[in-house]
Short mmCIF file of C-alpha atoms and ligand atoms in Angstrom, two decimals:
data_model
loop_
_atom_site.label_atom_id
_atom_site.label_comp_id
_atom_site.label_asym_id
_atom_site.label_seq_id
_atom_site.Cartn_x
_atom_site.Cartn_y
_atom_site.Cartn_z
CA MET A 1 -0.34 -0.06 0.07
CA GLU A 2 0.92 3.79 -0.78
CA LYS A 3 2.02 6.41 1.88
CA PHE A 4 1.52 9.71 2.16
CA VAL A 5 3.02 12.28 4.81
CA LEU A 6 0.46 14.68 5.90
CA ALA A 7 1.17 18.42 6.79
CA LEU A 8 -0.67 20.23 8.58
CA ASP A 9 0.02 24.22 7.28
CA GLN A 10 -1.81 25.76 9.99
CA GLY A 11 -1.23 29.74 8.69
CA THR A 12 -2.91 33.41 9.59
CA THR A 13 -6.32 32.81 8.03
CA SER A 14 -6.93 29.58 6.38
CA SER A 15 -6.00 25.88 7.83
CA ARG A 16 -4.67 23.65 4.79
CA ALA A 17 -3.97 20.24 4.54
CA ILE A 18 -1.60 19.33 2.18
CA PHE A 19 -0.46 14.89 2.11
CA PHE A 20 2.98 14.70 0.17
CA ASP A 21 4.00 11.34 -1.41
CA LYS A 22 7.66 9.66 -1.28
CA ALA A 23 8.77 11.60 -4.13
CA GLY A 24 7.56 14.58 -2.52
CA GLY A 25 4.17 15.28 -4.79
CA ILE A 26 0.62 16.36 -3.76
CA HIS A 27 -1.92 14.00 -3.28
CA GLY A 28 -5.12 15.71 -1.51
CA THR A 29 -5.41 18.69 -0.34
CA ALA A 30 -8.33 20.67 1.67
CA GLN A 31 -7.83 24.63 3.16
CA LEU A 32 -10.68 26.33 5.68
CA GLU A 33 -10.22 29.71 6.13
CA PHE A 34 -11.39 30.95 9.66
CA LYS A 35 -12.09 34.16 10.63
CA GLN A 36 -10.29 37.22 11.61
CA TYR A 37 -11.43 39.12 14.46
CA TYR A 38 -9.36 43.40 14.68
CA PRO A 39 -12.11 44.28 18.24
CA HIS A 40 -9.81 47.86 18.12
CA ASP A 41 -7.13 49.02 15.35
CA GLY A 42 -3.71 47.53 15.31
CA TRP A 43 -5.90 44.89 17.39
CA VAL A 44 -5.76 41.05 15.83
CA GLU A 45 -7.52 38.03 17.64
CA HIS A 46 -8.37 34.44 16.11
CA ASP A 47 -9.95 31.88 18.08
CA PRO A 48 -7.88 29.06 19.05
CA MET A 49 -10.87 26.62 19.19
CA GLU A 50 -11.96 27.69 15.67
CA ILE A 51 -8.39 27.11 14.03
CA LEU A 52 -8.65 23.64 15.36
CA ARG A 53 -11.58 22.84 13.69
CA SER A 54 -10.72 24.30 11.19
CA GLN A 55 -7.86 22.01 10.75
CA LYS A 56 -9.82 19.17 11.77
CA LEU A 57 -11.46 19.96 9.44
CA ALA A 58 -9.35 20.47 6.34
CA ILE A 59 -8.02 17.50 7.58
CA THR A 60 -11.14 14.72 7.44
CA ALA A 61 -11.47 16.39 3.82
CA ALA A 62 -7.70 16.01 2.67
CA MET A 63 -7.91 12.11 3.67
CA GLU A 64 -11.60 12.59 1.27
CA ALA A 65 -9.48 14.61 -1.52
CA GLY A 66 -7.35 12.00 -1.39
CA GLU A 67 -8.85 8.99 -0.82
CA ILE A 68 -6.39 8.55 1.13
CA SER A 69 -7.48 5.38 5.12
CA PRO A 70 -5.43 6.31 8.10
CA ALA A 71 -3.93 3.16 7.42
CA MET A 72 -2.28 5.61 4.26
CA ILE A 73 -0.43 7.76 6.68
CA ASP A 74 2.67 7.77 7.06
CA SER A 75 2.93 10.31 10.42
CA ILE A 76 1.79 14.07 10.48
CA GLY A 77 4.20 17.08 10.40
CA ILE A 78 2.99 20.71 11.25
CA THR A 79 3.86 23.82 10.43
CA ASN A 80 2.43 26.74 11.80
CA GLN A 81 1.92 30.88 11.88
CA ARG A 82 4.68 31.76 14.39
CA GLU A 83 4.97 33.86 17.25
CA THR A 84 1.15 34.09 17.48
CA THR A 85 0.78 33.29 21.01
CA VAL A 86 -2.71 30.98 22.84
CA VAL A 87 -2.23 30.21 26.57
CA TRP A 88 -5.03 28.07 28.22
CA ASP A 89 -6.43 26.34 31.09
CA ARG A 90 -3.67 22.17 31.66
CA SER A 91 -7.08 20.51 33.22
CA THR A 92 -9.81 21.67 30.88
CA GLY A 93 -7.42 22.77 27.33
CA LYS A 94 -9.85 26.64 27.57
CA PRO A 95 -7.67 28.78 26.60
CA VAL A 96 -8.04 32.48 28.87
CA TYR A 97 -8.53 34.07 26.30
CA ASN A 98 -8.23 34.51 22.34
CA ALA A 99 -4.89 33.62 20.26
CA ILE A 100 -3.02 37.30 19.67
CA VAL A 101 -2.18 36.96 16.82
CA TRP A 102 1.40 38.05 15.81
CA GLN A 103 0.18 40.68 12.79
CA CYS A 104 -1.25 42.82 16.61
CA ARG A 105 0.43 45.86 18.07
CA ARG A 106 -1.22 46.25 20.96
CA THR A 107 1.98 45.49 22.73
CA ALA A 108 3.83 47.89 21.18
CA ASP A 109 4.32 49.82 24.48
CA ILE A 110 5.33 46.98 26.22
CA CYS A 111 8.10 46.85 24.39
CA GLU A 112 9.06 50.66 24.54
CA ARG A 113 9.40 50.09 28.61
CA LEU A 114 11.76 47.37 27.67
CA ILE A 115 13.09 48.96 25.29
CA ALA A 116 13.75 52.15 27.18
CA ASN A 117 14.81 50.23 29.78
CA GLY A 118 17.77 48.47 28.77
CA LEU A 119 17.09 45.51 27.65
CA SER A 120 18.05 45.86 23.88
CA ASP A 121 21.45 44.48 23.47
CA TYR A 122 21.14 41.73 26.12
CA VAL A 123 17.55 40.50 23.63
CA THR A 124 19.57 40.52 21.01
CA GLU A 125 22.48 38.80 22.66
CA HIS A 126 20.38 35.74 23.61
CA THR A 127 16.97 35.37 21.67
CA GLY A 128 18.51 35.99 18.37
CA LEU A 129 15.80 39.32 17.93
CA LEU A 130 15.43 42.76 18.15
CA ILE A 131 13.22 43.86 20.83
CA ASP A 132 8.97 43.65 19.04
CA ALA A 133 5.72 43.27 19.44
CA TYR A 134 5.59 40.70 16.64
CA PHE A 135 7.26 38.24 19.54
CA SER A 136 5.50 35.98 21.74
CA ALA A 137 6.86 37.71 24.81
CA THR A 138 4.94 40.75 24.86
CA LYS A 139 1.43 38.49 24.46
CA ILE A 140 2.39 36.25 27.27
CA LYS A 141 2.92 39.11 28.82
CA TRP A 142 -0.05 40.81 27.49
CA ILE A 143 -2.97 37.75 28.84
CA LEU A 144 -1.81 37.39 31.80
CA ASP A 145 -1.90 41.08 33.29
CA ASN A 146 -4.99 41.81 31.16
CA VAL A 147 -7.04 38.66 31.51
CA GLU A 148 -8.82 38.81 36.12
CA GLY A 149 -7.04 35.89 37.79
CA ALA A 150 -4.99 34.45 34.71
CA ARG A 151 -1.27 35.90 36.76
CA GLU A 152 -3.20 33.47 39.67
CA LYS A 153 -3.75 30.67 38.23
CA ALA A 154 -0.07 31.00 36.25
CA ASP A 155 2.07 31.54 39.09
CA ARG A 156 -0.28 28.38 40.59
CA GLY A 157 1.01 26.61 37.47
CA GLU A 158 -2.50 26.02 35.35
CA LEU A 159 -1.71 27.66 32.56
CA LEU A 160 -0.19 26.40 29.20
CA PHE A 161 1.65 28.37 27.33
CA GLY A 162 1.74 27.78 23.15
CA THR A 163 2.87 29.25 19.67
CA ILE A 164 -0.21 27.33 17.26
CA ASP A 165 2.28 24.22 16.36
CA THR A 166 2.28 23.54 20.84
CA TRP A 167 -1.47 24.23 20.76
CA LEU A 168 -2.68 21.88 17.89
CA ILE A 169 0.27 19.35 19.49
CA TRP A 170 -1.24 19.61 22.67
CA TRP A 171 -4.65 18.37 21.58
CA LEU A 172 -4.10 16.06 19.00
CA THR A 173 -1.91 14.00 21.59
CA GLY A 174 -5.39 14.46 23.90
CA GLY A 175 -2.87 16.61 26.26
CA ALA A 176 -0.64 14.26 26.87
CA VAL A 177 1.87 16.13 25.23
CA HIS A 178 3.34 20.41 26.17
CA ALA A 179 6.30 21.06 23.14
CA THR A 180 7.58 23.51 20.88
CA ASP A 181 9.97 22.87 18.73
CA TYR A 182 13.77 25.43 18.39
CA SER A 183 12.39 27.37 15.07
CA ASN A 184 8.88 28.00 16.64
CA ALA A 185 10.64 28.67 20.80
CA SER A 186 13.23 30.97 18.71
CA ARG A 187 10.78 33.53 17.49
CA THR A 188 9.20 34.08 21.14
CA MET A 189 11.84 36.12 22.85
CA LEU A 190 11.72 33.93 25.30
CA TYR A 191 14.59 32.16 24.13
CA ASP A 192 18.33 31.28 24.21
CA ILE A 193 18.64 30.39 20.45
CA ASP A 194 22.36 29.54 22.05
CA LYS A 195 22.12 27.96 24.89
CA LEU A 196 18.57 26.06 23.95
CA CYS A 197 16.91 27.05 26.96
CA TRP A 198 13.78 30.02 28.07
CA ASP A 199 16.20 32.69 29.58
CA GLU A 200 15.47 33.40 32.87
CA LYS A 201 15.93 36.97 32.45
CA ILE A 202 12.99 37.31 29.90
CA MET A 203 11.13 35.64 31.60
CA LYS A 204 11.66 37.05 34.85
CA VAL A 205 11.06 41.02 33.51
CA LEU A 206 7.86 39.58 31.91
CA GLY A 207 6.91 37.60 35.41
CA ILE A 208 6.49 35.19 33.00
CA PRO A 209 6.82 31.28 35.26
CA MET A 210 8.37 28.94 34.05
CA SER A 211 5.34 26.38 34.52
CA MET A 212 3.22 27.47 31.74
CA MET A 213 6.28 27.15 28.53
CA PRO A 214 6.71 24.10 26.60
CA GLU A 215 9.24 21.52 26.42
CA ALA A 216 11.94 23.13 23.16
CA LYS A 217 12.56 20.03 21.25
CA PRO A 218 15.03 19.56 17.54
CA SER A 219 12.14 20.18 14.72
CA SER A 220 12.00 16.87 13.72
CA ALA A 221 11.59 14.07 16.76
CA ASP A 222 8.34 12.70 18.95
CA PHE A 223 5.88 15.15 19.51
CA GLY A 224 3.41 11.77 20.46
CA ARG A 225 0.92 10.59 18.66
CA VAL A 226 -3.00 11.46 17.89
CA ALA A 227 -5.02 10.47 20.49
CA PRO A 228 -8.10 7.86 20.69
CA GLY A 229 -11.55 9.95 20.63
CA ILE A 230 -10.21 12.83 19.09
CA PRO A 231 -14.16 14.15 18.60
CA GLY A 232 -13.24 14.24 14.02
CA LEU A 233 -10.27 12.71 14.27
CA GLU A 234 -11.15 9.10 15.80
CA SER A 235 -9.77 6.94 12.83
CA LEU A 236 -6.28 8.41 13.49
CA ALA A 237 -5.88 7.51 16.85
CA GLY A 238 -1.88 6.40 16.95
CA ILE A 239 -0.85 7.99 14.28
CA PRO A 240 2.75 10.01 15.06
CA ILE A 241 3.72 13.57 15.63
CA ARG A 242 7.32 13.65 13.56
CA GLY A 243 8.20 17.35 12.86
CA VAL A 244 7.58 21.11 13.76
CA ALA A 245 8.81 24.55 12.32
CA GLY A 246 7.58 27.81 12.19
CA ASP A 247 6.45 28.39 7.98
CA GLN A 248 9.25 30.51 7.44
CA GLN A 249 11.86 27.22 8.61
CA ALA A 250 9.87 25.11 7.48
CA ALA A 251 9.82 27.01 3.87
CA LEU A 252 13.82 27.01 3.73
CA PHE A 253 13.69 22.99 3.86
CA GLY A 254 10.69 22.47 1.70
CA GLN A 255 13.21 24.62 -0.20
CA GLY A 256 16.65 22.83 0.40
CA CYS A 257 18.74 25.28 1.51
CA PHE A 258 20.19 22.74 3.88
CA SER A 259 23.47 24.39 2.70
CA LYS A 260 25.40 27.10 4.85
CA GLY A 261 24.96 30.23 2.12
CA GLN A 262 21.43 28.99 0.45
CA ALA A 263 18.82 31.34 0.40
CA LYS A 264 14.49 31.24 0.10
CA ASN A 265 12.82 34.26 -0.44
CA THR A 266 9.14 33.90 -0.42
CA TYR A 267 7.40 36.37 -2.89
CA GLY A 268 3.88 36.45 -0.88
CA THR A 269 2.01 39.76 0.76
CA GLY A 270 4.90 40.65 1.75
CA CYS A 271 8.74 38.81 1.13
CA PHE A 272 10.34 36.53 4.00
CA LEU A 273 14.39 36.33 3.19
CA MET A 274 15.90 34.05 5.18
CA MET A 275 19.39 32.11 4.72
CA ASN A 276 20.99 29.42 6.04
CA THR A 277 23.57 30.94 8.38
CA GLY A 278 24.72 26.76 9.21
CA GLU A 279 25.65 26.11 13.10
CA THR A 280 26.47 29.10 14.46
CA SER A 281 23.95 31.67 15.18
CA THR A 282 25.23 35.36 13.43
CA ARG A 283 24.45 38.89 14.60
CA SER A 284 23.49 41.34 12.42
CA ARG A 285 25.07 44.24 11.72
CA ASN A 286 21.55 45.22 9.46
CA GLY A 287 18.47 45.07 11.13
CA LEU A 288 18.15 41.48 10.13
CA VAL A 289 16.85 38.91 12.97
CA ALA A 290 19.02 35.88 13.84
CA THR A 291 17.07 32.59 14.61
CA ILE A 292 16.64 28.93 14.36
CA ALA A 293 16.12 26.99 11.72
CA TRP A 294 15.73 24.23 12.95
CA GLY A 295 17.28 21.15 14.68
CA TYR A 296 18.40 18.15 12.70
CA ASP A 297 19.70 15.69 12.24
CA GLY A 298 21.34 15.84 15.78
CA LYS A 299 22.87 19.09 14.73
CA VAL A 300 20.77 22.97 15.31
CA GLU A 301 20.78 25.28 12.51
CA TYR A 302 20.33 28.51 12.59
CA ALA A 303 18.75 31.23 9.93
CA LEU A 304 19.08 35.51 9.41
CA GLU A 305 15.88 36.68 8.29
CA GLY A 306 14.33 40.49 6.57
CA SER A 307 11.10 40.84 5.83
CA VAL A 308 9.84 43.36 3.18
CA PHE A 309 6.54 44.78 4.43
CA ASN A 310 4.62 45.11 1.29
CA GLY A 311 5.71 42.59 -1.79
CA GLY A 312 2.20 41.29 -3.80
CA SER A 313 0.07 43.79 -1.66
CA VAL A 314 1.63 46.75 -3.68
CA ILE A 315 0.03 44.08 -6.63
CA LYS A 316 -3.23 44.16 -4.71
CA TRP A 317 -3.39 48.30 -4.45
CA LEU A 318 -2.22 48.66 -8.65
CA ARG A 319 -5.67 47.25 -8.40
CA ASP A 320 -8.09 47.58 -5.84
CA GLY A 321 -6.49 50.84 -4.31
CA LEU A 322 -5.77 53.00 -8.34
CA GLY A 323 -7.30 50.39 -10.17
CA LEU A 324 -5.57 50.68 -13.74
CA ILE A 325 -6.27 46.04 -12.98
CA LYS A 326 -9.36 43.70 -11.93
CA SER A 327 -6.75 40.89 -11.44
CA ALA A 328 -3.52 40.71 -9.93
CA PRO A 329 -1.94 38.27 -12.76
CA GLU A 330 -2.92 40.71 -15.15
CA VAL A 331 0.12 43.87 -14.09
CA ASN A 332 2.03 40.69 -15.87
CA ILE A 333 0.43 41.82 -19.42
CA LEU A 334 0.58 45.07 -18.35
CA ALA A 335 3.74 45.19 -17.74
CA GLU A 336 5.72 43.70 -20.39
CA SER A 337 3.20 46.01 -22.44
CA VAL A 338 7.00 48.56 -21.95
CA LYS A 339 10.52 48.07 -22.44
CA ASP A 340 10.99 49.23 -19.03
CA SER A 341 9.36 51.94 -16.16
CA GLY A 342 10.22 54.49 -18.54
CA GLY A 343 12.32 56.09 -15.28
CA VAL A 344 8.93 56.05 -12.96
CA LEU A 345 10.16 54.72 -9.17
CA LEU A 346 7.68 53.50 -6.99
CA VAL A 347 9.22 53.20 -2.98
CA PRO A 348 6.04 51.07 -1.41
CA ALA A 349 6.76 52.81 1.88
CA PHE A 350 2.96 52.45 2.68
CA THR A 351 4.34 51.85 6.26
CA GLY A 352 6.57 52.88 6.57
CA LEU A 353 9.94 51.32 5.70
CA GLY A 354 11.82 48.22 7.61
CA ALA A 355 15.50 46.31 7.07
CA PRO A 356 17.67 47.74 6.47
CA TYR A 357 16.05 51.14 7.13
CA TRP A 358 14.29 51.28 9.98
CA ASP A 359 11.67 53.99 9.25
CA MET A 360 8.80 54.17 10.29
CA TYR A 361 7.32 57.91 8.61
CA ALA A 362 9.02 56.73 5.34
CA ARG A 363 6.43 56.35 3.34
CA GLY A 364 4.66 55.53 -0.70
CA THR A 365 6.19 58.08 -3.26
CA MET A 366 6.30 57.84 -6.58
CA VAL A 367 9.23 59.69 -8.53
CA GLY A 368 10.58 60.65 -11.91
CA ILE A 369 6.89 60.87 -13.84
CA THR A 370 6.52 61.93 -17.02
CA ARG A 371 3.90 62.80 -19.32
CA GLY A 372 4.37 60.09 -21.62
CA THR A 373 4.00 58.22 -18.02
CA THR A 374 1.01 55.35 -18.81
CA ALA A 375 -1.28 53.18 -16.66
CA ALA A 376 1.58 50.14 -17.77
CA HIS A 377 4.76 52.32 -16.73
CA ILE A 378 3.93 51.85 -13.32
CA ALA A 379 2.85 48.39 -13.77
CA ARG A 380 6.45 47.73 -14.53
CA ALA A 381 7.32 49.80 -11.75
CA VAL A 382 5.52 48.34 -9.22
CA LEU A 383 6.92 45.10 -9.85
CA ASP A 384 10.61 46.24 -9.94
CA SER A 385 9.60 48.24 -6.30
CA ILE A 386 9.14 44.35 -5.25
CA ALA A 387 12.68 43.10 -7.07
CA TYR A 388 13.97 46.48 -5.55
CA GLN A 389 13.52 45.97 -1.80
CA VAL A 390 14.40 42.19 -1.89
CA THR A 391 17.55 43.51 -3.37
CA ASP A 392 17.96 45.69 -0.43
CA LEU A 393 17.56 43.23 1.87
CA ILE A 394 20.11 40.56 0.01
CA GLY A 395 22.46 43.78 0.25
CA ALA A 396 22.27 43.52 4.10
CA MET A 397 22.53 40.00 5.01
CA GLU A 398 25.49 39.00 2.14
CA ASP A 399 27.05 42.51 4.31
CA ASP A 400 26.34 40.53 7.16
CA VAL A 401 27.88 36.91 6.48
CA GLY A 402 31.04 38.12 4.46
CA PHE A 403 29.92 36.92 0.61
CA ARG A 404 27.84 37.50 -1.81
CA LEU A 405 24.51 34.84 -2.92
CA SER A 406 25.39 33.21 -5.33
CA GLU A 407 21.40 32.05 -6.58
CA LEU A 408 17.95 32.72 -4.60
CA ARG A 409 15.65 30.09 -4.31
CA VAL A 410 11.45 31.23 -4.78
CA ASP A 411 8.16 30.64 -4.11
CA GLY A 412 4.84 32.49 -2.53
CA GLY A 413 1.70 33.17 -4.48
CA ALA A 414 4.44 36.77 -6.85
CA SER A 415 6.90 34.40 -7.56
CA VAL A 416 5.00 32.95 -11.12
CA SER A 417 5.57 36.99 -12.91
CA ASN A 418 8.31 35.75 -14.59
CA ILE A 419 8.64 39.30 -14.69
CA LEU A 420 9.53 40.16 -11.22
CA MET A 421 11.57 37.17 -11.31
CA GLN A 422 14.21 38.03 -13.81
CA THR A 423 13.90 42.38 -13.09
CA GLN A 424 15.37 40.06 -9.75
CA ALA A 425 17.94 38.09 -11.49
CA ASP A 426 18.07 41.79 -13.46
CA MET A 427 19.36 43.59 -10.21
CA LEU A 428 21.13 40.45 -7.89
CA GLY A 429 23.73 39.59 -10.38
CA ALA A 430 22.64 36.08 -9.55
CA ASN A 431 20.40 32.91 -10.71
CA ILE A 432 17.07 32.67 -9.15
CA ASN A 433 15.46 29.10 -9.24
CA ARG A 434 11.68 29.24 -9.56
CA PRO A 435 10.40 24.98 -8.31
CA VAL A 436 7.82 23.50 -9.74
CA VAL A 437 6.15 22.73 -6.20
CA VAL A 438 6.14 25.78 -4.86
CA GLU A 439 4.26 24.47 -1.43
CA THR A 440 7.33 24.24 -0.14
CA THR A 441 6.32 24.92 3.59
CA ALA A 442 4.24 22.29 3.84
CA LEU A 443 6.60 20.09 2.24
CA GLY A 444 9.16 21.19 4.39
CA ALA A 445 7.13 20.23 8.03
CA ALA A 446 5.99 17.23 5.30
CA TYR A 447 10.28 15.96 5.02
CA LEU A 448 10.41 16.87 8.47
CA ALA A 449 8.04 14.28 9.50
CA GLY A 450 9.17 11.52 7.58
CA LEU A 451 13.07 11.51 7.45
CA TYR A 452 12.28 11.28 10.95
CA THR A 453 10.47 7.93 9.94
CA GLY A 454 11.99 6.89 8.05
CA PHE A 455 9.95 7.64 4.81
CA TRP A 456 12.88 9.50 3.02
CA LYS A 457 15.78 7.96 3.81
CA ASP A 458 18.15 11.54 4.23
CA ILE A 459 18.68 15.16 2.95
CA GLU A 460 20.15 13.62 -0.31
CA ASP A 461 16.54 11.72 -0.62
CA ILE A 462 15.06 14.49 -0.70
CA GLU A 463 16.89 16.46 -2.46
CA ASP A 464 16.49 13.99 -5.36
CA ASN A 465 13.05 15.60 -5.45
CA ARG A 466 13.61 19.16 -5.67
CA LYS A 467 12.65 19.14 -9.85
CA VAL A 468 13.04 23.28 -11.01
CA GLU A 469 10.65 24.93 -12.70
CA ARG A 470 13.09 27.64 -14.58
CA VAL A 471 15.67 29.70 -13.75
CA PHE A 472 15.99 32.95 -14.12
CA THR A 473 19.30 34.10 -15.58
CA PRO A 474 20.92 38.32 -15.39
CA GLU A 475 20.85 39.53 -18.36
CA ILE A 476 22.11 42.96 -17.25
CA GLY A 477 26.01 43.98 -16.79
CA GLU A 478 27.46 45.11 -13.32
CA PRO A 479 27.14 48.74 -14.27
CA GLU A 480 23.30 48.82 -15.93
CA ARG A 481 23.10 47.11 -12.79
CA LYS A 482 25.56 49.48 -10.05
CA ARG A 483 23.41 52.62 -12.46
CA ARG A 484 18.96 51.51 -11.29
CA TYR A 485 19.82 50.14 -7.92
CA ALA A 486 21.70 53.72 -7.74
CA GLU A 487 18.08 55.44 -9.12
CA TRP A 488 16.62 53.52 -6.34
CA GLN A 489 18.62 54.42 -3.67
CA ARG A 490 17.70 58.09 -4.76
CA ALA A 491 14.16 57.23 -5.00
CA VAL A 492 14.57 55.44 -1.43
CA GLU A 493 15.82 58.78 -0.28
CA ARG A 494 12.76 60.63 -1.19
CA SER A 495 10.84 58.94 0.61
CA ARG A 496 12.72 58.56 3.87
CA SER A 497 10.92 60.75 7.27
CA TRP A 498 8.02 61.98 5.09
CA ALA A 499 5.62 62.02 7.96
CA ASN A 500 7.77 63.47 10.27
P1 LIG B 1 -0.16 35.56 1.34
O1 LIG B 1 0.26 33.99 1.54
O2 LIG B 1 0.75 36.18 2.29
O3 LIG B 1 -1.76 35.33 1.75
P2 LIG B 1 0.13 34.20 -1.21
O4 LIG B 1 1.89 33.76 -1.03
O5 LIG B 1 -0.59 33.44 -1.84
O6 LIG B 1 0.28 35.43 0.08
O7 LIG B 1 0.82 35.16 -2.63
C1 LIG B 1 -0.35 36.24 -2.80
C2 LIG B 1 0.01 37.38 -3.77
O8 LIG B 1 1.05 37.03 -5.14
C3 LIG B 1 -0.43 38.53 -3.62
O9 LIG B 1 -0.49 39.17 -3.05
C4 LIG B 1 -0.88 38.98 -5.29
O10 LIG B 1 -0.89 40.22 -5.56
C5 LIG B 1 0.16 37.79 -6.02
N1 LIG B 1 -0.61 37.07 -6.70
C6 LIG B 1 -1.35 36.66 -7.34
N2 LIG B 1 -1.02 36.35 -8.15
C7 LIG B 1 -0.65 36.23 -9.29
C8 LIG B 1 0.73 37.23 -10.71
N3 LIG B 1 -0.08 36.59 -11.61
N4 LIG B 1 0.86 37.64 -10.04
C9 LIG B 1 2.27 38.76 -9.74
N5 LIG B 1 1.57 38.04 -9.45
C10 LIG B 1 0.53 37.73 -8.35
#
């Protein structure tokens, strides 16, 4: 009987389940969206029980779609939206508050106080991160401070914390396993990424008791088995959970970036760039964060990470804000109708600029407009702007690691744009490598699980699975690249400190 690994991809807007075969091919997939709660300006929450329900329904729907019986499932791998925080009662399994989502800014003032109290260097040194409301630490503190009776319960050891991976594992194992993996732990701002333990000093400053914390394990490890009698999943009892990683790290693994210096970029709503930096962690001089890529095969590997706030969302702005296109794919047709942007440059600093500029007062700017400028030139400038921002991040990363990138592996919704990928290759002076299977996040989680069970033998076994769909090679020389990049930097200068 053919067997499959089941990947659970618990994302920010939907829960998905995908079955992978030995060749890394997809058999049966299902996706269920769930509700986003915005109780106040800048606040974002999910209902943890709804996440659980949607994830369970996605599993049964994917089994149906792929005609897969429980006996055909080798193991389960989990990948998840990172940093999102759940606190629940260990005896009832009931959350004491909604999940506070990574995007939620409600703890910005707590972060400002930590920075004012001089904690920045300590946090970066130990966790690899910059103090920010994205990460789980201040979200846990907020729940303990604001939910009636929560702190007393936590102090009595009655509450548990988990990111979404931990929450799913706990429920799937019937409360038997309270665990996370190194990659998810490294996004909490509470985990010492070099010593591999929860950092007592930061926990103490935030008043978070150690008894709440899950056990952090390698990403390819024993996370227990599905318990008997889980409502809706009764037939899956006994199936082992053997792989766990945060979404970006899982994508890095799914892209086969197993060696130091290999990198991937995901072109989604935002862009997420990650580079494998090998078995020692690096600290960035350029505003990137250091994180654990994964624990696998007795080793821990690290990564540098940077993100662009507005990536594919700029294409959506062209559609919904300007009305110049009716659907995202149309941007390519429009942009291809001109040979270049005709000197127009767009800096989509809609919400400020991230690494390497870190200017929250920057705002969107379009320069170089003449009487000859058309919608096509603006469409071209939109795609250019995504490539230029990623070029900025890669430049920062190359400066941190001290070598030039030879290839960038790509995925995400906007990576299907040939014109964007060509521009990226031109601006990097390096090859852009796009795989056939772009479901790299789910694939990475499946690989981590299947490597533990022996479904896949070793890294070489899965490297053979990665099929290249297309490689884009640079078509312009160094002088032209330098000229265009200098022009971009001039445009960025115009966008800075605007909202001040
Ligand atoms: P996320 O996971 O962040 O929701 P996706 O990876 O699904 O994002 O990518 C969605 C983005 O891809 C959208 O912002 C959209 O603008 C862009 N996109 C979708 N199809 C195309 C296309 N054919 N060409 C260029 N961009 C596209």
